[in-house]
Amino acid sequence: MMASKTTTAARQLVARAVAARQSTYLSSIVTKTCQRASFHTTQHILNTTTEKKNFAENISKQFIGYVKKQRSNQTKAFAEPSRFVAIDSLPPTATTEDVYKLAREAFADGDKQIIETVFCRNHEFNFTGRCIVSLSTAEDARRLIEYGHRRVLGGNTLKINYTGNAKSDVSSVMSQHRRSEMTSLTDNTSASGRAVIVTGLPPRTQPEHLLGYLRSRNFFPVEGAPDNVLHLKTKEQSTVAKFLVKFDSESEAWRCVRTFHNTDFLLKSKQENYRLQLSVAY
């Protein structure tokens, strides 16, 4: 009986030892499996992070390359520096103040680098969207180009480039682009900003008719100037006339625009109304 109990106890001890060994073995296997899984997961994360980093670096390099190419193309386009720049794609409502504001933003000391501006017009005296600017130096022109090129004004993306060359004379370049109607016959000064374009009058209207009409409404164009009211060209078969009226000041020109723009002119002989369109010419 005692021998049987001893044998049973021995077997139990052996069974416990075997169970403990198996448990330790299984624990070791689980630990190694988890370690391997953790290693592979970490490796995958590292690989993914590296791939993302490489992808970002490639995109960054491509973008930098594109920017360098664009700048290179712009440098080639701006290879003839001068004191003159041409601003293209200006909106129809642009004024010289828009150009001066651009200069004030480009230069730390304001807009004093601008000598003169000319707004280009076609043979029908319509604004083409281009303005020629004369600056003090070629360096000033470069700074204005670098700041203003491709900036947005009035919904339009501006294009600014050099015009003329280093040897160009200011008066010759500006006179080339300025319409002769904008220059006074008496003192050879520019009427930019103080001249008004009047469109919409009856086709047979003459300068003296418009002059009398303005004076009757207390508006007095430049006194003593033979070209204070000019008949402008219009399209063939146009049913209205167009005039350029020169005043002594910009404030008087704008007062005229505010008074008559979008108003009706009554042609009494036919009892017909003509809608007037006025704008200040720069």
CSV table of C-alpha atoms in Angstrom, one decimal:
chain,number,residue,atom,x,y,z
A,1,MET,CA,0.0,0.0,0.0
A,2,MET,CA,2.8,2.3,0.9
A,3,ALA,CA,4.7,1.4,-2.3
A,4,SER,CA,1.6,2.2,-4.3
A,5,LYS,CA,1.2,5.7,-2.7
A,6,THR,CA,4.9,6.4,-3.3
A,7,THR,CA,4.6,5.4,-7.0
A,8,THR,CA,1.5,7.6,-7.4
A,9,ALA,CA,3.3,10.6,-5.8
A,10,ALA,CA,6.3,10.0,-8.0
A,11,ARG,CA,4.1,10.0,-11.1
A,12,GLN,CA,2.4,13.2,-10.0
A,13,LEU,CA,5.8,14.9,-9.5
A,14,VAL,CA,7.0,13.7,-12.9
A,15,ALA,CA,3.7,14.9,-14.5
A,16,ARG,CA,4.1,18.3,-12.9
A,17,ALA,CA,7.7,18.6,-14.0
A,18,VAL,CA,6.7,17.7,-17.6
A,19,ALA,CA,3.8,20.2,-17.5
A,20,ALA,CA,6.0,22.9,-16.2
A,21,ARG,CA,8.6,22.2,-18.9
A,22,GLN,CA,5.9,22.2,-21.6
A,23,SER,CA,4.5,25.5,-20.2
A,24,THR,CA,8.0,27.0,-20.3
A,25,TYR,CA,8.6,25.7,-23.8
A,26,LEU,CA,5.2,27.1,-25.0
A,27,SER,CA,5.9,30.4,-23.3
A,28,SER,CA,9.3,30.6,-25.1
A,29,ILE,CA,7.7,29.8,-28.4
A,30,VAL,CA,5.0,32.4,-27.9
A,31,THR,CA,7.6,35.0,-26.8
A,32,LYS,CA,9.8,34.3,-29.9
A,33,THR,CA,6.7,34.4,-32.2
A,34,CYS,CA,5.7,37.8,-30.7
A,35,GLN,CA,9.2,39.1,-31.0
A,36,ARG,CA,9.4,38.0,-34.6
A,37,ALA,CA,6.0,39.5,-35.4
A,38,SER,CA,7.0,42.7,-33.6
A,39,PHE,CA,10.3,42.8,-35.6
A,40,HIS,CA,8.5,42.3,-38.9
A,41,THR,CA,5.9,45.0,-37.9
A,42,THR,CA,8.6,47.4,-36.9
A,43,GLN,CA,10.5,46.7,-40.1
A,44,HIS,CA,7.4,47.2,-42.2
A,45,ILE,CA,6.7,50.6,-40.5
A,46,LEU,CA,10.3,51.6,-41.0
A,47,ASN,CA,10.1,50.6,-44.7
A,48,THR,CA,6.8,52.4,-45.1
A,49,THR,CA,8.2,55.6,-43.4
A,50,THR,CA,11.3,55.4,-45.6
A,51,GLU,CA,9.2,55.0,-48.7
A,52,LYS,CA,7.0,58.0,-47.8
A,53,LYS,CA,10.1,60.1,-47.0
A,54,ASN,CA,11.7,59.1,-50.4
A,55,PHE,CA,8.4,59.9,-52.2
A,56,ALA,CA,8.2,63.3,-50.5
A,57,GLU,CA,11.8,64.1,-51.3
A,58,ASN,CA,11.3,63.1,-55.0
A,59,ILE,CA,8.2,65.4,-55.2
A,60,SER,CA,10.1,68.2,-53.5
A,61,LYS,CA,13.1,67.7,-56.0
A,62,GLN,CA,10.7,67.8,-58.9
A,63,PHE,CA,9.0,70.9,-57.7
A,64,ILE,CA,12.3,72.7,-57.1
A,65,GLY,CA,13.5,71.6,-60.5
A,66,TYR,CA,10.3,73.0,-62.1
A,67,VAL,CA,10.7,76.4,-60.2
A,68,LYS,CA,14.3,76.6,-61.3
A,69,LYS,CA,13.3,75.9,-64.9
A,70,GLN,CA,10.5,78.6,-64.7
A,71,ARG,CA,13.0,81.1,-63.3
A,72,SER,CA,15.5,80.2,-66.0
A,73,ASN,CA,12.9,80.8,-68.7
A,74,GLN,CA,11.9,84.1,-67.1
A,75,THR,CA,15.6,85.1,-66.9
A,76,LYS,CA,15.9,84.4,-70.7
A,77,ALA,CA,12.7,86.4,-71.3
A,78,PHE,CA,14.1,89.3,-69.3
A,79,ALA,CA,17.5,89.3,-70.9
A,80,GLU,CA,17.5,92.9,-72.2
A,81,PRO,CA,17.3,95.1,-69.1
A,82,SER,CA,16.4,98.8,-69.5
A,83,ARG,CA,14.7,101.6,-67.5
A,84,PHE,CA,11.4,100.9,-69.2
A,85,VAL,CA,8.8,98.2,-68.4
A,86,ALA,CA,5.6,97.1,-70.2
A,87,ILE,CA,2.7,96.0,-67.9
A,88,ASP,CA,0.3,93.9,-69.9
A,89,SER,CA,-3.2,92.5,-69.1
A,90,LEU,CA,-4.3,95.5,-67.0
A,91,PRO,CA,-8.1,95.6,-66.5
A,92,PRO,CA,-10.1,98.2,-68.4
A,93,THR,CA,-10.7,100.2,-65.2
A,94,ALA,CA,-7.0,100.5,-64.3
A,95,THR,CA,-5.6,103.9,-63.5
A,96,THR,CA,-2.1,105.3,-62.9
A,97,GLU,CA,-2.8,105.0,-59.2
A,98,ASP,CA,-2.9,101.2,-59.6
A,99,VAL,CA,0.6,101.3,-61.2
A,100,TYR,CA,1.9,103.6,-58.5
A,101,LYS,CA,0.5,101.4,-55.8
A,102,LEU,CA,2.3,98.4,-57.3
A,103,ALA,CA,5.5,100.5,-57.1
A,104,ARG,CA,4.9,101.4,-53.5
A,105,GLU,CA,4.6,97.8,-52.7
A,106,ALA,CA,7.7,96.9,-54.7
A,107,PHE,CA,10.0,99.6,-53.3
A,108,ALA,CA,10.7,100.4,-49.7
A,109,ASP,CA,10.9,104.1,-50.3
A,110,GLY,CA,7.6,104.5,-52.2
A,111,ASP,CA,6.9,105.3,-55.8
A,112,LYS,CA,9.4,108.1,-56.6
A,113,GLN,CA,11.3,105.8,-58.9
A,114,ILE,CA,8.5,106.2,-61.5
A,115,ILE,CA,9.2,109.0,-63.9
A,116,GLU,CA,6.2,108.6,-66.3
A,117,THR,CA,3.5,106.2,-67.3
A,118,VAL,CA,1.7,105.9,-70.7
A,119,PHE,CA,-1.5,103.9,-71.1
A,120,CYS,CA,-1.5,102.4,-74.7
A,121,ARG,CA,-4.6,102.9,-76.9
A,122,ASN,CA,-5.6,101.6,-80.3
A,123,HIS,CA,-6.7,103.6,-83.3
A,124,GLU,CA,-10.2,103.8,-81.9
A,125,PHE,CA,-8.7,105.2,-78.7
A,126,ASN,CA,-9.7,102.1,-76.7
A,127,PHE,CA,-7.3,101.0,-73.9
A,128,THR,CA,-5.3,97.9,-74.9
A,129,GLY,CA,-4.5,96.7,-71.4
A,130,ARG,CA,-0.9,97.8,-71.7
A,131,CYS,CA,1.0,100.5,-69.7
A,132,ILE,CA,4.5,101.6,-70.4
A,133,VAL,CA,6.4,102.7,-67.3
A,134,SER,CA,9.6,104.8,-67.3
A,135,LEU,CA,11.7,104.3,-64.1
A,136,SER,CA,14.9,106.0,-62.7
A,137,THR,CA,17.2,103.0,-63.3
A,138,ALA,CA,17.3,99.6,-64.9
A,139,GLU,CA,17.7,98.2,-61.3
A,140,ASP,CA,14.3,99.8,-60.4
A,141,ALA,CA,12.8,98.2,-63.5
A,142,ARG,CA,14.1,94.8,-62.4
A,143,ARG,CA,12.7,95.1,-58.9
A,144,LEU,CA,9.3,96.1,-60.3
A,145,ILE,CA,9.3,93.2,-62.7
A,146,GLU,CA,10.3,90.7,-60.0
A,147,TYR,CA,7.6,92.0,-57.6
A,148,GLY,CA,4.7,92.6,-60.0
A,149,HIS,CA,5.0,89.9,-62.6
A,150,ARG,CA,2.1,87.5,-62.4
A,151,ARG,CA,0.4,89.4,-59.6
A,152,VAL,CA,-3.4,89.8,-59.9
A,153,LEU,CA,-5.1,93.1,-60.4
A,154,GLY,CA,-8.9,93.4,-60.9
A,155,GLY,CA,-9.1,89.7,-61.7
A,156,ASN,CA,-6.3,89.9,-64.3
A,157,THR,CA,-2.9,88.3,-64.0
A,158,LEU,CA,-0.3,90.9,-64.8
A,159,LYS,CA,2.6,90.3,-67.2
A,160,ILE,CA,5.5,92.7,-66.8
A,161,ASN,CA,8.6,92.7,-69.0
A,162,TYR,CA,11.4,95.1,-70.1
A,163,THR,CA,10.8,97.2,-73.2
A,164,GLY,CA,13.2,99.5,-75.1
A,165,ASN,CA,16.9,99.1,-74.3
A,166,ALA,CA,19.6,100.6,-72.2
A,167,LYS,CA,20.3,103.3,-74.7
A,168,SER,CA,16.7,104.3,-75.3
A,169,ASP,CA,15.7,108.0,-74.6
A,170,VAL,CA,12.8,108.6,-72.2
A,171,SER,CA,10.9,111.0,-74.5
A,172,SER,CA,11.3,108.9,-77.6
A,173,VAL,CA,10.1,105.7,-75.9
A,174,MET,CA,7.1,107.3,-74.2
A,175,SER,CA,6.2,109.3,-77.3
A,176,GLN,CA,6.2,106.1,-79.3
A,177,HIS,CA,3.4,104.7,-77.2
A,178,ARG,CA,1.5,107.8,-76.3
A,179,ARG,CA,-1.4,108.8,-78.6
A,180,SER,CA,-0.9,112.3,-80.1
A,181,GLU,CA,-4.4,113.3,-78.9
A,182,MET,CA,-3.2,113.0,-75.3
A,183,THR,CA,-0.6,115.7,-75.9
A,184,SER,CA,-1.5,119.4,-75.7
A,185,LEU,CA,-0.8,121.4,-78.8
A,186,THR,CA,-0.1,124.6,-76.8
A,187,ASP,CA,2.4,123.4,-74.2
A,188,ASN,CA,3.2,119.8,-75.2
A,189,THR,CA,2.1,118.5,-71.8
A,190,SER,CA,0.3,115.2,-71.3
A,191,ALA,CA,-3.5,115.3,-70.6
A,192,SER,CA,-3.3,111.9,-68.8
A,193,GLY,CA,-5.7,111.7,-65.9
A,194,ARG,CA,-7.5,115.0,-66.8
A,195,ALA,CA,-9.0,114.0,-70.1
A,196,VAL,CA,-12.4,112.4,-70.5
A,197,ILE,CA,-13.6,110.1,-73.2
A,198,VAL,CA,-17.3,110.8,-74.1
A,199,THR,CA,-19.1,108.1,-76.2
A,200,GLY,CA,-22.7,107.9,-77.2
A,201,LEU,CA,-23.5,111.3,-78.7
A,202,PRO,CA,-25.4,111.5,-82.0
A,203,PRO,CA,-23.2,110.7,-85.0
A,204,ARG,CA,-23.3,114.2,-86.5
A,205,THR,CA,-22.3,115.9,-83.2
A,206,GLN,CA,-19.4,118.4,-83.7
A,207,PRO,CA,-16.8,119.5,-81.1
A,208,GLU,CA,-18.4,122.9,-80.8
A,209,HIS,CA,-21.8,121.3,-80.0
A,210,LEU,CA,-20.3,119.3,-77.2
A,211,LEU,CA,-18.3,122.3,-75.9
A,212,GLY,CA,-21.5,124.4,-75.7
A,213,TYR,CA,-23.4,121.5,-74.0
A,214,LEU,CA,-20.7,121.2,-71.3
A,215,ARG,CA,-20.5,124.9,-70.7
A,216,SER,CA,-24.3,125.0,-70.3
A,217,ARG,CA,-23.9,122.5,-67.5
A,218,ASN,CA,-21.0,124.4,-65.8
A,219,PHE,CA,-18.2,122.3,-67.1
A,220,PHE,CA,-15.3,124.2,-68.7
A,221,PRO,CA,-12.6,122.4,-70.7
A,222,VAL,CA,-9.1,123.9,-70.9
A,223,GLU,CA,-9.5,127.5,-71.9
A,224,GLY,CA,-7.6,128.8,-74.9
A,225,ALA,CA,-6.6,125.4,-76.2
A,226,PRO,CA,-7.6,124.6,-79.8
A,227,ASP,CA,-7.6,120.8,-78.9
A,228,ASN,CA,-9.6,121.0,-75.7
A,229,VAL,CA,-12.4,118.9,-77.4
A,230,LEU,CA,-11.3,116.4,-80.1
A,231,HIS,CA,-13.4,114.2,-82.4
A,232,LEU,CA,-12.1,110.6,-82.0
A,233,LYS,CA,-12.3,107.8,-84.6
A,234,THR,CA,-15.0,105.2,-84.3
A,235,LYS,CA,-15.8,101.9,-86.0
A,236,GLU,CA,-17.2,102.1,-89.5
A,237,GLN,CA,-21.0,102.3,-89.5
A,238,SER,CA,-21.0,103.4,-85.9
A,239,THR,CA,-24.3,105.0,-84.8
A,240,VAL,CA,-22.7,107.2,-82.2
A,241,ALA,CA,-19.8,109.7,-81.9
A,242,LYS,CA,-16.8,109.7,-79.6
A,243,PHE,CA,-14.9,112.7,-78.2
A,244,LEU,CA,-11.9,113.5,-76.0
A,245,VAL,CA,-12.4,116.4,-73.6
A,246,LYS,CA,-9.5,117.9,-71.7
A,247,PHE,CA,-9.9,119.6,-68.4
A,248,ASP,CA,-7.5,121.6,-66.2
A,249,SER,CA,-7.4,118.9,-63.4
A,250,GLU,CA,-8.0,115.3,-62.7
A,251,SER,CA,-10.7,116.2,-60.1
A,252,GLU,CA,-12.6,118.1,-62.7
A,253,ALA,CA,-12.4,115.2,-65.2
A,254,TRP,CA,-13.8,112.8,-62.6
A,255,ARG,CA,-16.6,115.3,-61.7
A,256,CYS,CA,-17.6,115.3,-65.4
A,257,VAL,CA,-17.6,111.5,-65.5
A,258,ARG,CA,-19.7,111.3,-62.3
A,259,THR,CA,-22.2,113.8,-63.7
A,260,PHE,CA,-22.8,112.4,-67.2
A,261,HIS,CA,-21.9,108.7,-67.2
A,262,ASN,CA,-24.9,106.5,-67.9
A,263,THR,CA,-27.2,109.5,-68.5
A,264,ASP,CA,-29.3,110.2,-71.5
A,265,PHE,CA,-28.6,112.9,-74.1
A,266,LEU,CA,-31.8,114.1,-75.8
A,267,LEU,CA,-31.6,115.0,-79.5
A,268,LYS,CA,-34.5,117.4,-79.6
A,269,SER,CA,-34.7,117.5,-83.4
A,270,LYS,CA,-35.6,113.8,-83.5
A,271,GLN,CA,-36.8,113.4,-79.9
A,272,GLU,CA,-34.3,110.6,-79.5
A,273,ASN,CA,-32.3,109.7,-76.4
A,274,TYR,CA,-28.7,108.7,-76.6
A,275,ARG,CA,-27.1,106.9,-73.6
A,276,LEU,CA,-23.7,108.5,-72.7
A,277,GLN,CA,-20.6,106.5,-71.6
A,278,LEU,CA,-17.8,108.5,-70.0
A,279,SER,CA,-14.4,107.5,-68.6
A,280,VAL,CA,-11.2,109.2,-67.6
A,281,ALA,CA,-8.3,108.6,-70.0
A,282,TYR,CA,-4.8,107.9,-68.7
